[in-house]
């Protein structure tokens, strides 16, 4: 009873593991792109802070929203980093 | 970034409310502006708002399309002692209705508050999404 279940699961799981191994550079590219977006939102918040200080920005809320966005983006990056490190450590602890 | 779409839309609403409040403030401050009948009267400023097209990567929201003068007949009053009075003794008062402006002021204020609350809620929501699976 167990054997057919495993063999039924295998065709599904096998291609996905191959895909993941093949696309590891693609997913790290995605991550780098994401980091660039985070950097862009931080830069935007910095730029707006400068404009606000020099009186070029008329809307205070524009800066506050940009700063909130940058903060959230950084928090999201940290969350993803934590998850990745956690998974890596879990694998490193594996007894072979 | 469309990632924080609710924030973008709420910020655009904040900007619209701010511009509206500016216009109302201008109208109220000019309520006693009197002009000669040869000139145009001071007319209340009206903010025309339009929706931003929603779409791929675009969160929508609102933006100020234009700021136009309120149409309508000039408010001509007889005041022969006024320095700006014409030969018939008439001057033009501002084309501003204070009760309308006060009502609009409350609506603009509430609209700004509502959008601010939206920003708050959206931030809380995004932040709580980061708590998924936390141990």
Short mmCIF file of C-alpha atoms in Angstrom, two decimals:
data_model
loop_
_atom_site.label_atom_id
_atom_site.label_comp_id
_atom_site.label_asym_id
_atom_site.label_seq_id
_atom_site.Cartn_x
_atom_site.Cartn_y
_atom_site.Cartn_z
CA UNK A 1 0.00 0.00 0.00
CA UNK A 2 2.81 2.37 0.85
CA UNK A 3 4.96 1.65 -2.19
CA UNK A 4 2.46 2.82 -4.83
CA UNK A 5 1.92 6.02 -2.87
CA UNK A 6 5.65 6.79 -2.89
CA UNK A 7 6.04 5.96 -6.55
CA UNK A 8 3.01 8.09 -7.33
CA UNK A 9 4.54 10.98 -5.46
CA UNK A 10 7.93 10.60 -7.09
CA UNK A 11 7.07 11.74 -10.63
CA UNK A 12 5.72 14.93 -9.12
CA UNK A 13 8.57 15.62 -6.75
CA UNK A 14 11.45 14.54 -8.99
CA UNK A 15 11.01 17.11 -11.79
CA UNK A 16 10.56 19.90 -9.27
CA UNK A 17 13.86 19.10 -7.54
CA UNK A 18 15.60 19.03 -10.91
CA UNK A 19 13.96 22.34 -11.81
CA UNK A 20 15.09 23.90 -8.56
CA UNK A 21 18.68 22.70 -9.02
CA UNK A 22 18.68 24.04 -12.59
CA UNK A 23 17.12 27.37 -11.72
CA UNK A 24 19.09 28.17 -8.56
CA UNK A 25 20.90 30.99 -10.37
CA UNK A 26 17.56 32.29 -11.66
CA UNK A 27 16.09 32.44 -8.18
CA UNK A 28 19.20 34.18 -6.83
CA UNK A 29 18.82 36.63 -9.72
CA UNK A 30 15.27 37.28 -8.57
CA UNK A 31 16.57 37.88 -5.09
CA UNK A 32 19.18 40.34 -6.38
CA UNK A 33 16.46 42.15 -8.35
CA UNK A 34 14.37 42.30 -5.20
CA UNK A 35 17.31 43.76 -3.28
CA UNK A 36 17.73 46.40 -5.98
CA UNK A 37 14.06 47.32 -5.57
CA UNK A 38 14.55 47.64 -1.81
CA UNK A 39 17.59 49.85 -2.42
CA UNK A 40 15.54 51.96 -4.85
CA UNK A 41 12.80 52.51 -2.28
CA UNK A 42 15.42 53.46 0.34
CA UNK A 43 17.01 55.90 -2.11
CA UNK A 44 13.58 57.37 -2.86
CA UNK A 45 12.89 57.88 0.85
CA UNK A 46 16.32 59.51 1.27
CA UNK A 47 15.71 61.83 -1.68
CA UNK A 48 12.31 62.86 -0.31
CA UNK A 49 13.81 63.45 3.15
CA UNK A 50 16.31 65.83 1.58
CA UNK A 51 13.57 67.62 -0.35
CA UNK A 52 11.48 67.92 2.80
CA UNK A 53 14.39 69.40 4.75
CA UNK A 54 15.12 71.94 2.02
CA UNK A 55 11.47 72.87 1.63
CA UNK A 56 11.03 71.55 -1.93
CA UNK A 57 8.48 68.96 -0.85
CA UNK A 58 5.04 70.36 -0.04
CA UNK A 59 3.46 67.12 1.15
CA UNK A 60 4.73 65.69 4.42
CA UNK A 61 2.71 62.52 3.87
CA UNK A 62 4.59 61.74 0.63
CA UNK A 63 7.80 61.36 2.59
CA UNK A 64 6.12 59.46 5.43
CA UNK A 65 4.60 56.98 2.98
CA UNK A 66 7.91 56.52 1.16
CA UNK A 67 9.72 55.96 4.48
CA UNK A 68 7.07 53.44 5.54
CA UNK A 69 7.43 51.63 2.22
CA UNK A 70 11.21 51.50 2.56
CA UNK A 71 10.91 50.26 6.13
CA UNK A 72 8.46 47.52 5.10
CA UNK A 73 10.69 46.51 2.20
CA UNK A 74 13.69 46.17 4.49
CA UNK A 75 11.64 44.18 7.01
CA UNK A 76 10.50 41.89 4.20
CA UNK A 77 14.10 41.39 3.04
CA UNK A 78 15.18 40.55 6.57
CA UNK A 79 12.28 38.07 6.90
CA UNK A 80 13.28 36.35 3.66
CA UNK A 81 16.95 36.30 4.73
CA UNK A 82 15.98 34.79 8.08
CA UNK A 83 13.95 32.11 6.38
CA UNK A 84 16.75 31.25 3.94
CA UNK A 85 19.36 31.08 6.71
CA UNK A 86 16.99 28.99 8.82
CA UNK A 87 16.50 26.50 5.99
CA UNK A 88 20.26 26.36 5.36
CA UNK A 89 20.98 25.68 9.04
CA UNK A 90 18.29 23.02 9.11
CA UNK A 91 20.03 21.27 6.23
CA UNK A 92 23.46 21.66 7.87
CA UNK A 93 22.16 20.00 11.02
CA UNK A 94 21.03 16.99 9.02
CA UNK A 95 22.70 13.73 10.12
CA UNK A 96 24.15 11.86 7.15
CA UNK B 1 6.02 49.84 -6.58
CA UNK B 2 2.84 47.86 -6.93
CA UNK B 3 3.91 45.71 -4.00
CA UNK B 4 2.42 48.26 -1.59
CA UNK B 5 -0.52 49.25 -3.78
CA UNK B 6 -2.80 50.22 -0.90
CA UNK B 7 -0.13 52.63 0.34
CA UNK B 8 0.22 54.23 -3.10
CA UNK B 9 -3.52 54.70 -3.51
CA UNK B 10 -3.95 56.09 0.00
CA UNK B 11 -1.04 58.52 -0.53
CA UNK B 12 -2.62 59.82 -3.71
CA UNK B 13 -5.85 60.35 -1.74
CA UNK B 14 -3.90 62.26 0.90
CA UNK B 15 -2.45 64.54 -1.77
CA UNK B 16 -5.89 65.21 -3.24
CA UNK B 17 -7.31 66.05 0.21
CA UNK B 18 -4.36 68.34 0.91
CA UNK B 19 -4.82 70.25 -2.35
CA UNK B 20 -8.54 70.52 -1.64
CA UNK B 21 -7.86 71.91 1.85
CA UNK B 22 -5.46 74.44 0.29
CA UNK B 23 -8.15 75.56 -2.15
CA UNK B 24 -10.77 75.88 0.61
CA UNK B 25 -8.35 77.88 2.71
CA UNK B 26 -7.74 80.21 -0.24
CA UNK B 27 -11.50 80.61 -0.75
CA UNK B 28 -12.22 81.36 2.90
CA UNK B 29 -9.36 83.84 3.17
CA UNK B 30 -10.69 85.72 0.13
CA UNK B 31 -14.28 85.87 1.30
CA UNK B 32 -13.98 89.64 1.86
CA UNK B 33 -12.11 90.33 -1.37
CA UNK B 34 -13.97 93.11 -3.15
CA UNK B 35 -13.24 94.04 -6.73
CA UNK B 36 -14.32 96.70 -9.15
CA UNK B 37 -17.18 95.80 -11.49
CA UNK B 38 -14.78 96.31 -14.40
CA UNK B 39 -12.72 93.31 -13.24
CA UNK B 40 -13.60 89.68 -12.75
CA UNK B 41 -14.81 88.98 -9.19
CA UNK B 42 -12.84 86.66 -6.97
CA UNK B 43 -14.22 83.23 -7.73
CA UNK B 44 -14.04 80.23 -5.42
CA UNK B 45 -11.46 77.64 -6.49
CA UNK B 46 -12.79 74.18 -7.18
CA UNK B 47 -10.53 71.14 -7.31
CA UNK B 48 -11.32 68.73 -10.14
CA UNK B 49 -10.28 65.20 -9.20
CA UNK B 50 -9.99 62.23 -11.52
CA UNK B 51 -9.23 58.57 -10.96
CA UNK B 52 -5.87 57.09 -11.89
CA UNK B 53 -6.31 54.16 -14.26
CA UNK B 54 -5.88 50.87 -12.44
CA UNK B 55 -3.81 48.26 -14.19
CA UNK B 56 -0.74 46.08 -14.29
CA UNK B 57 1.63 47.43 -11.64
CA UNK B 58 -0.62 50.42 -11.07
CA UNK B 59 -2.55 50.63 -7.83
CA UNK B 60 -5.01 53.28 -8.98
CA UNK B 61 -5.83 56.15 -6.69
CA UNK B 62 -6.86 59.70 -7.41
CA UNK B 63 -5.15 62.81 -8.71
CA UNK B 64 -5.92 66.47 -9.12
CA UNK B 65 -6.95 67.01 -12.71
CA UNK B 66 -7.35 70.79 -12.57
CA UNK B 67 -8.25 73.68 -10.33
CA UNK B 68 -11.07 75.74 -11.80
CA UNK B 69 -13.01 78.85 -10.79
CA UNK B 70 -16.57 78.45 -9.63
CA UNK B 71 -18.88 79.79 -12.36
CA UNK B 72 -21.97 81.83 -11.62
CA UNK B 73 -23.24 85.38 -11.59
CA UNK B 74 -21.11 88.08 -10.03
CA UNK B 75 -22.18 89.19 -6.60
CA UNK B 76 -22.71 92.91 -7.24
CA UNK B 77 -23.58 95.11 -4.27
CA UNK B 78 -24.30 98.80 -3.97
CA UNK B 79 -21.60 100.50 -1.89
CA UNK B 80 -20.97 104.04 -3.21
CA UNK B 81 -18.47 104.92 -0.47
CA UNK B 82 -16.17 102.06 -1.47
CA UNK B 83 -12.96 103.24 -3.21
CA UNK B 84 -13.49 100.66 -5.96
CA UNK B 85 -17.11 101.60 -6.64
CA UNK B 86 -18.02 102.38 -10.27
CA UNK B 87 -20.10 105.35 -11.46
CA UNK B 88 -23.31 103.60 -10.29
CA UNK B 89 -21.79 102.97 -6.86
CA UNK B 90 -21.50 99.19 -7.35
CA UNK B 91 -18.69 96.79 -6.38
CA UNK B 92 -18.29 93.04 -6.76
CA UNK B 93 -18.03 90.79 -3.73
CA UNK B 94 -16.22 87.48 -3.84
CA UNK B 95 -18.14 84.61 -5.41
CA UNK B 96 -17.57 82.45 -2.32
CA UNK B 97 -20.26 80.81 -0.18
CA UNK B 98 -18.91 80.50 3.35
CA UNK B 99 -21.35 77.76 4.40
CA UNK B 100 -20.36 75.66 1.37
CA UNK B 101 -16.68 76.21 2.13
CA UNK B 102 -17.10 75.22 5.78
CA UNK B 103 -18.94 72.04 4.80
CA UNK B 104 -16.25 71.22 2.24
CA UNK B 105 -13.58 71.89 4.85
CA UNK B 106 -15.06 69.25 7.14
CA UNK B 107 -15.34 66.78 4.25
CA UNK B 108 -11.74 67.45 3.17
CA UNK B 109 -10.53 67.05 6.74
CA UNK B 110 -12.39 63.75 7.13
CA UNK B 111 -11.13 62.60 3.75
CA UNK B 112 -7.54 63.27 4.80
CA UNK B 113 -8.13 61.40 8.05
CA UNK B 114 -9.71 58.45 6.23
CA UNK B 115 -6.73 58.17 3.88
CA UNK B 116 -4.32 58.42 6.82
CA UNK B 117 -6.20 55.59 8.53
CA UNK B 118 -5.93 53.61 5.30
CA UNK B 119 -2.14 54.07 5.33
CA UNK B 120 -2.07 52.91 8.95
CA UNK B 121 -4.19 49.82 8.27
CA UNK B 122 -2.24 48.91 5.12
CA UNK B 123 1.06 49.18 7.01
CA UNK B 124 -0.29 46.99 9.81
CA UNK B 125 -1.55 44.45 7.29
CA UNK B 126 1.74 44.23 5.41
CA UNK B 127 3.61 43.99 8.69
CA UNK B 128 1.41 41.20 9.99
CA UNK B 129 2.03 39.26 6.77
CA UNK B 130 5.68 39.12 7.87
CA UNK B 131 4.59 37.26 11.00
CA UNK B 132 3.39 34.22 9.02
CA UNK B 133 5.20 31.12 10.23
CA UNK B 134 7.18 32.97 12.92
CA UNK B 135 8.34 30.70 15.72
#
